[in-house]
Amino acid sequence: MVNPFEALVTNLNGLGFFGFLLPWIFTFAVLFGLLLKSKAFGENKRIIGVISLVAAFFVVGFGGPAIAVFFSSLFGLAAVVLAGILVIALFLAMSGTDISKIAENKAVAYAIVGIGIVVFFTAAGSLGIQLSESSVSIIFMLLILIVAIAFITK
């Protein structure tokens, strides 16, 4: 017996839901929000909507299937990282640590930015940008060195 959710995802994939529609909606929403907040074209939502609409079609048309793979990898990895952060926060809360004070530490902010960069570059690997194992090791060692320097000079 076929799992109905598996069949639904397979059918949606065949219709271009993940390869076209979701990347298009994401691009449109981000562009619309940025243009609305920046007021680069005034406050007329119709003009901003048309510009966002056209730009979203151009982005998806240019990126093709590669942009869908990139977004899938990016959001999939981000979900895993966020789940890991949630588990760490739960363990810290259970141990009695005040989580609100952790957010004030600059080292934590740098660590979060570093994790975000790692997720982005890992997702970029699906676009054909490959890093050798030695390059990844060097980057990892540099990150540890930066964290150590930040910790010592704090």
PDB file of N, CA and C in Angstrom, residues 148-154:
ATOM      1  N   ALA A 148      38.791  30.659  19.901  1.00  0.00           N
ATOM      2  CA  ALA A 148      39.741  30.674  21.017  1.00  0.00           C
ATOM      3  C   ALA A 148      40.243  32.089  21.287  1.00  0.00           C
ATOM      4  N   ILE A 149      40.561  32.825  20.224  1.00  0.00           N
ATOM      5  CA  ILE A 149      41.025  34.207  20.395  1.00  0.00           C
ATOM      6  C   ILE A 149      39.926  35.062  21.009  1.00  0.00           C
ATOM      7  N   ALA A 150      38.696  34.882  20.534  1.00  0.00           N
ATOM      8  CA  ALA A 150      37.576  35.654  21.086  1.00  0.00           C
ATOM      9  C   ALA A 150      37.356  35.316  22.555  1.00  0.00           C
ATOM     10  N   PHE A 151      37.509  34.048  22.900  1.00  0.00           N
ATOM     11  CA  PHE A 151      37.315  33.626  24.291  1.00  0.00           C
ATOM     12  C   PHE A 151      38.415  34.180  25.196  1.00  0.00           C
ATOM     13  N   ILE A 152      39.647  34.156  24.701  1.00  0.00           N
ATOM     14  CA  ILE A 152      40.776  34.611  25.516  1.00  0.00           C
ATOM     15  C   ILE A 152      40.755  36.126  25.698  1.00  0.00           C
ATOM     16  N   THR A 153      40.434  36.861  24.649  1.00  0.00           N
ATOM     17  CA  THR A 153      40.463  38.324  24.730  1.00  0.00           C
ATOM     18  C   THR A 153      39.202  38.913  25.328  1.00  0.00           C
ATOM     19  N   LYS A 154      38.255  38.099  25.656  1.00  0.00           N
ATOM     20  CA  LYS A 154      36.986  38.583  26.229  1.00  0.00           C
ATOM     21  C   LYS A 154      37.157  39.176  27.596  1.00  0.00           C
TER      22      LYS A 154
END
